[in-house]
Coordinates of N, CA and C in Angstrom, one line a residue:
M1 N 21.6 10.0 -6.0 CA 20.8 11.1 -5.3 C 19.8 11.6 -6.4
Y2 N 18.6 11.8 -5.9 CA 17.5 12.2 -6.8 C 17.4 13.8 -6.7
H3 N 17.3 14.4 -7.9 CA 17.1 15.8 -8.0 C 15.9 16.1 -8.8
S4 N 15.1 17.0 -8.3 CA 13.9 17.4 -9.0 C 14.3 18.2 -10.2
I5 N 13.5 18.2 -11.2 CA 13.8 19.0 -12.4 C 12.6 19.9 -12.6
G6 N 12.9 21.2 -12.7 CA 11.9 22.2 -12.9 C 12.5 23.6 -12.9
P7 N 11.7 24.6 -13.2 CA 12.2 25.9 -13.2 C 12.6 26.5 -11.9
T8 N 13.5 27.4 -11.9 CA 13.9 28.2 -10.7 C 12.8 29.1 -10.3
A9 N 12.9 29.8 -9.3 CA 11.9 30.8 -8.8 C 11.6 31.8 -9.9
N10 N 12.6 32.2 -10.7 CA 12.3 33.2 -11.7 C 11.8 32.6 -13.1
G11 N 11.6 31.3 -13.1 CA 11.0 30.6 -14.3 C 12.1 30.1 -15.2
S12 N 13.3 30.3 -15.0 CA 14.4 29.7 -15.9 C 14.7 28.3 -15.5
V13 N 15.3 27.6 -16.5 CA 15.7 26.2 -16.2 C 17.2 26.2 -16.4
V14 N 17.9 25.7 -15.4 CA 19.4 25.8 -15.5 C 19.9 24.6 -16.3
T15 N 21.1 24.8 -16.9 CA 21.8 23.8 -17.7 C 21.9 22.5 -17.0
E16 N 22.2 22.5 -15.8 CA 22.4 21.2 -15.0 C 21.1 20.4 -15.1
M17 N 20.0 21.0 -15.3 CA 18.7 20.2 -15.4 C 18.4 19.9 -16.9
T18 N 18.7 20.7 -17.8 CA 18.3 20.5 -19.2 C 19.3 19.5 -19.9
T19 N 20.5 19.5 -19.5 CA 21.5 18.7 -20.2 C 21.1 17.2 -20.2
P20 N 20.8 16.6 -19.0 CA 20.5 15.2 -19.0 C 19.2 14.9 -19.7
L21 N 18.2 15.8 -19.7 CA 17.0 15.6 -20.4 C 17.2 15.6 -21.9
L22 N 18.0 16.5 -22.4 CA 18.3 16.6 -23.8 C 19.0 15.3 -24.2
A23 N 20.0 14.9 -23.4 CA 20.7 13.6 -23.7 C 19.8 12.5 -23.8
M24 N 18.8 12.4 -22.8 CA 17.9 11.3 -22.8 C 17.0 11.4 -24.1
G25 N 16.6 12.6 -24.5 CA 15.8 12.7 -25.7 C 16.5 12.3 -26.9
T26 N 17.8 12.6 -27.0 CA 18.6 12.2 -28.1 C 18.7 10.7 -28.2
W27 N 18.9 10.0 -27.0 CA 19.0 8.6 -27.0 C 17.6 8.0 -27.4
L28 N 16.5 8.5 -26.9 CA 15.2 8.0 -27.2 C 14.9 8.2 -28.7
N29 N 15.3 9.3 -29.3 CA 15.1 9.4 -30.7 C 15.7 8.3 -31.5
A30 N 16.9 7.8 -31.1 CA 17.6 6.8 -31.8 C 17.1 5.4 -31.4
S31 N 16.9 5.2 -30.1 CA 16.7 3.9 -29.6 C 15.3 3.7 -28.9
G32 N 14.4 4.6 -29.1 CA 13.1 4.5 -28.4 C 12.3 3.3 -28.8
A33 N 12.6 2.7 -29.9 CA 11.8 1.4 -30.3 C 12.1 0.3 -29.2
S34 N 13.2 0.4 -28.5 CA 13.5 -0.6 -27.5 C 12.7 -0.3 -26.2
I35 N 12.1 0.8 -26.1 CA 11.4 1.2 -24.9 C 9.9 1.4 -25.1
Y36 N 9.5 2.2 -26.1 CA 8.1 2.5 -26.4 C 7.3 1.2 -26.8
S37 N 6.2 1.0 -26.3 CA 5.3 -0.1 -26.6 C 5.9 -1.4 -26.5
T38 N 6.8 -1.6 -25.6 CA 7.4 -2.9 -25.3 C 7.0 -3.4 -23.9
R39 N 7.3 -4.6 -23.7 CA 7.1 -5.2 -22.4 C 8.5 -5.7 -21.9
P40 N 8.7 -5.6 -20.6 CA 10.0 -6.1 -20.1 C 10.0 -7.6 -20.2
W41 N 11.2 -8.1 -20.4 CA 11.4 -9.6 -20.5 C 12.4 -9.9 -19.4
W42 N 12.0 -10.7 -18.5 CA 12.8 -10.9 -17.2 C 13.6 -12.1 -17.2
I43 N 14.8 -12.0 -16.8 CA 15.7 -13.1 -16.4 C 16.0 -12.8 -15.0
A44 N 15.6 -13.8 -14.2 CA 15.8 -13.6 -12.7 C 17.3 -13.4 -12.4
N45 N 17.6 -12.4 -11.7 CA 18.9 -12.1 -11.1 C 20.0 -12.1 -12.2
A46 N 19.7 -11.6 -13.4 CA 20.6 -11.6 -14.5 C 22.0 -10.9 -14.1
D47 N 21.9 -9.8 -13.4 CA 23.2 -9.2 -13.1 C 24.1 -9.9 -12.2
S48 N 23.5 -10.8 -11.4 CA 24.4 -11.6 -10.4 C 24.7 -13.0 -10.9
T49 N 24.2 -13.3 -12.1 CA 24.5 -14.6 -12.7 C 25.8 -14.6 -13.5
P50 N 26.8 -15.5 -13.1 CA 28.1 -15.4 -13.8 C 27.9 -15.5 -15.3
G51 N 28.7 -14.6 -16.0 CA 28.7 -14.6 -17.5 C 27.7 -13.6 -18.1
Y52 N 26.8 -13.1 -17.3 CA 25.9 -12.1 -17.8 C 26.5 -10.8 -17.9
T53 N 26.3 -10.0 -18.9 CA 26.7 -8.7 -19.0 C 25.6 -7.8 -18.5
N54 N 25.9 -6.5 -18.4 CA 25.0 -5.6 -17.8 C 23.9 -5.2 -18.9
V55 N 22.9 -6.1 -19.0 CA 21.9 -6.0 -20.1 C 20.5 -6.0 -19.5
R56 N 19.6 -5.4 -20.3 CA 18.2 -5.5 -20.0 C 17.5 -5.9 -21.3
F57 N 16.3 -6.5 -21.1 CA 15.6 -7.0 -22.3 C 14.2 -6.5 -22.3
T58 N 13.7 -6.1 -23.5 CA 12.3 -5.8 -23.8 C 11.8 -6.6 -25.0
T59 N 10.5 -6.6 -25.2 CA 10.0 -7.4 -26.3 C 8.7 -6.8 -26.8
T60 N 8.4 -7.1 -28.1 CA 7.2 -6.8 -28.7 C 6.8 -8.0 -29.5
P61 N 5.6 -8.1 -30.1 CA 5.3 -9.2 -30.9 C 6.2 -9.4 -32.1
D62 N 6.8 -8.3 -32.6 CA 7.6 -8.4 -33.8 C 9.1 -8.4 -33.6
A63 N 9.6 -8.1 -32.4 CA 11.0 -7.9 -32.1 C 11.3 -8.1 -30.7
F64 N 12.6 -8.4 -30.5 CA 13.2 -8.5 -29.1 C 14.3 -7.6 -29.0
Y65 N 14.5 -6.9 -27.9 CA 15.5 -5.9 -27.7 C 16.5 -6.3 -26.6
I66 N 17.7 -6.1 -26.8 CA 18.8 -6.3 -25.8 C 19.4 -4.9 -25.6
I67 N 19.3 -4.4 -24.4 CA 19.9 -3.1 -24.1 C 21.1 -3.2 -23.2
A68 N 22.3 -2.9 -23.7 CA 23.5 -3.0 -23.0 C 23.7 -1.7 -22.2
L69 N 23.8 -1.8 -20.9 CA 24.1 -0.6 -20.1 C 25.5 -0.2 -20.0
S70 N 26.4 -1.1 -20.4 CA 27.8 -0.9 -20.6 C 28.2 -1.1 -22.0
E71 N 29.1 -0.3 -22.5 CA 29.5 -0.4 -23.9 C 30.1 -1.8 -24.2
P72 N 29.6 -2.5 -25.2 CA 30.2 -3.8 -25.5 C 31.7 -3.7 -25.9
S73 N 32.4 -4.7 -25.5 CA 33.9 -4.6 -25.7 C 34.3 -5.8 -26.5
S74 N 35.5 -5.8 -27.0 CA 36.1 -6.9 -27.8 C 35.3 -7.2 -29.1
G75 N 34.6 -6.2 -29.6 CA 34.0 -6.4 -30.9 C 32.6 -7.1 -30.9
A76 N 32.1 -7.4 -29.7 CA 30.8 -8.1 -29.6 C 30.1 -7.9 -28.3
L77 N 28.8 -8.0 -28.4 CA 27.9 -8.0 -27.3 C 27.6 -9.5 -27.1
T78 N 27.8 -10.0 -25.9 CA 27.5 -11.4 -25.6 C 26.6 -11.5 -24.4
T79 N 25.8 -12.5 -24.4 CA 24.9 -12.8 -23.3 C 24.5 -14.3 -23.3
P80 N 24.6 -15.0 -22.1 CA 24.1 -16.3 -22.1 C 22.6 -16.4 -21.9
A81 N 21.9 -15.3 -21.9 CA 20.4 -15.3 -21.7 C 19.8 -16.1 -22.9
P82 N 18.8 -16.8 -22.6 CA 18.1 -17.6 -23.7 C 17.3 -16.7 -24.6
V83 N 18.0 -15.8 -25.3 CA 17.3 -14.9 -26.2 C 16.5 -15.6 -27.3
P84 N 15.3 -15.2 -27.5 CA 14.5 -15.9 -28.5 C 14.9 -15.4 -29.9
I85 N 15.8 -16.1 -30.5 CA 16.4 -15.7 -31.8 C 16.4 -16.9 -32.7
A86 N 16.1 -16.7 -34.0 CA 16.1 -17.9 -34.9 C 17.0 -17.5 -36.1
G87 N 17.3 -18.5 -36.9 CA 18.2 -18.4 -38.0 C 18.0 -17.3 -39.0
N88 N 16.8 -16.9 -39.3 CA 16.6 -15.9 -40.3 C 16.3 -14.5 -39.7
D89 N 16.4 -14.4 -38.4 CA 16.1 -13.1 -37.7 C 17.3 -12.2 -38.0
T90 N 17.0 -10.9 -38.0 CA 18.0 -9.8 -38.3 C 18.3 -9.0 -37.1
V91 N 19.6 -8.8 -36.8 CA 20.0 -8.0 -35.7 C 20.6 -6.7 -36.1
T92 N 20.1 -5.6 -35.6 CA 20.7 -4.3 -35.9 C 20.9 -3.5 -34.6
M93 N 21.8 -2.5 -34.6 CA 21.9 -1.7 -33.4 C 21.2 -0.4 -33.6
L94 N 20.2 -0.1 -32.8 CA 19.4 1.1 -32.9 C 20.4 2.3 -32.7
G95 N 20.2 3.3 -33.6 CA 21.0 4.5 -33.5 C 22.3 4.4 -34.3
G96 N 22.5 3.2 -34.8 CA 23.7 2.9 -35.7 C 23.4 3.1 -37.1
T97 N 24.2 2.4 -37.9 CA 24.0 2.5 -39.4 C 22.8 1.9 -39.9
G98 N 22.2 1.0 -39.1 CA 21.0 0.2 -39.6 C 21.4 -1.1 -40.3
Q99 N 22.7 -1.3 -40.5 CA 23.1 -2.5 -41.2 C 22.9 -3.7 -40.3
A100 N 22.6 -4.8 -40.9 CA 22.5 -6.1 -40.2 C 23.8 -6.5 -39.6
L101 N 23.8 -7.0 -38.4 CA 25.0 -7.4 -37.7 C 25.1 -8.9 -37.7
N102 N 26.3 -9.4 -37.8 CA 26.4 -10.9 -37.7 C 26.3 -11.3 -36.3
W103 N 25.6 -12.5 -36.1 CA 25.4 -13.0 -34.8 C 25.5 -14.5 -34.8
T104 N 25.8 -15.1 -33.7 CA 25.9 -16.6 -33.5 C 25.4 -16.9 -32.1
V105 N 25.0 -18.2 -32.0 CA 24.7 -18.7 -30.7 C 25.5 -20.0 -30.6
T106 N 26.4 -20.0 -29.6 CA 27.3 -21.1 -29.4 C 27.3 -21.5 -28.0
D107 N 26.9 -22.8 -27.7 CA 26.8 -23.3 -26.4 C 25.8 -22.4 -25.5
G108 N 24.8 -21.9 -26.2 CA 23.8 -21.2 -25.5 C 24.1 -19.7 -25.2
V109 N 25.3 -19.2 -25.8 CA 25.7 -17.8 -25.6 C 25.5 -17.1 -26.9
L110 N 24.7 -16.0 -26.9 CA 24.5 -15.2 -28.0 C 25.6 -14.2 -28.1
S111 N 26.2 -14.1 -29.3 CA 27.3 -13.1 -29.6 C 26.9 -12.3 -30.8
I112 N 26.8 -11.0 -30.6 CA 26.5 -10.1 -31.7 C 27.7 -9.3 -32.1
E113 N 28.3 -9.4 -33.3 CA 29.5 -8.7 -33.7 C 29.1 -7.3 -34.0
V114 N 29.8 -6.3 -33.3 CA 29.6 -4.9 -33.6 C 30.9 -4.2 -33.4
D115 N 31.3 -3.4 -34.4 CA 32.6 -2.7 -34.4 C 32.5 -1.4 -33.6
S116 N 33.7 -0.9 -33.3 CA 33.8 0.3 -32.5 C 33.2 1.5 -33.2
D117 N 33.3 1.6 -34.5 CA 32.7 2.7 -35.2 C 31.2 2.8 -35.1
E118 N 30.6 1.6 -35.1 CA 29.1 1.5 -34.9 C 28.8 1.9 -33.5
L119 N 29.5 1.3 -32.5 CA 29.3 1.6 -31.1 C 29.4 3.1 -30.8
A120 N 30.4 3.8 -31.5 CA 30.6 5.2 -31.2 C 29.5 6.1 -31.6
M121 N 28.5 5.6 -32.4 CA 27.4 6.4 -32.8 C 26.3 6.6 -31.7
V122 N 26.5 5.9 -30.6 CA 25.5 5.9 -29.5 C 26.2 6.2 -28.2
E123 N 25.6 6.8 -27.3 CA 26.1 7.0 -25.9 C 25.1 6.4 -24.9
Y124 N 25.6 6.1 -23.8 CA 24.9 5.8 -22.6 C 24.4 4.3 -22.5
A125 N 23.7 3.9 -23.6 CA 23.1 2.5 -23.6 C 23.0 2.1 -25.1
W126 N 23.4 0.8 -25.4 CA 23.4 0.3 -26.7 C 22.3 -0.7 -26.9
A127 N 21.3 -0.3 -27.7 CA 20.1 -1.2 -27.9 C 20.2 -1.9 -29.2
F128 N 20.1 -3.2 -29.1 CA 20.1 -4.1 -30.3 C 18.7 -4.7 -30.5
Q129 N 18.3 -4.6 -31.8 CA 17.0 -5.1 -32.1 C 17.1 -6.4 -32.9
V130 N 16.4 -7.4 -32.4 CA 16.3 -8.7 -33.1 C 15.0 -8.7 -33.7
A131 N 15.0 -8.5 -35.1 CA 13.7 -8.4 -35.8 C 13.4 -9.8 -36.3
Y132 N 12.2 -10.3 -35.8 CA 11.8 -11.6 -36.2 C 11.5 -11.7 -37.7
S133 N 12.0 -12.8 -38.3 CA 11.7 -13.0 -39.7 C 10.2 -13.4 -39.8
Q134 N 9.6 -13.0 -40.9 CA 8.2 -13.3 -41.1 C 7.9 -14.6 -41.8

């Protein structure tokens, strides 16, 4: 259901309206690089393809972003999408510690190792940055 966001007749803004906006602002402060100045990267019907997780992709000339809309489980984010990643590229989780995460591609499936402490640093969506090596 869509709700408009704006002041009441007396000019006040109720908590029910501000809370989601503040939460979105917090997420964008941490993970905005995966949104701002990016372009969508499309995989046709990704959500209905077996083996795909609930992910979205954006890209810039210097990086590729994988945004998980569900919290990764079992210690890794995995996707069979043909993510453009090469051996010297670095993967980090935006809003996390900034430490490089271990990753592998096995039989065409990208797996990014991420522990629960790192995941707990973010809410709502978990954005992973693949920084292309220069």
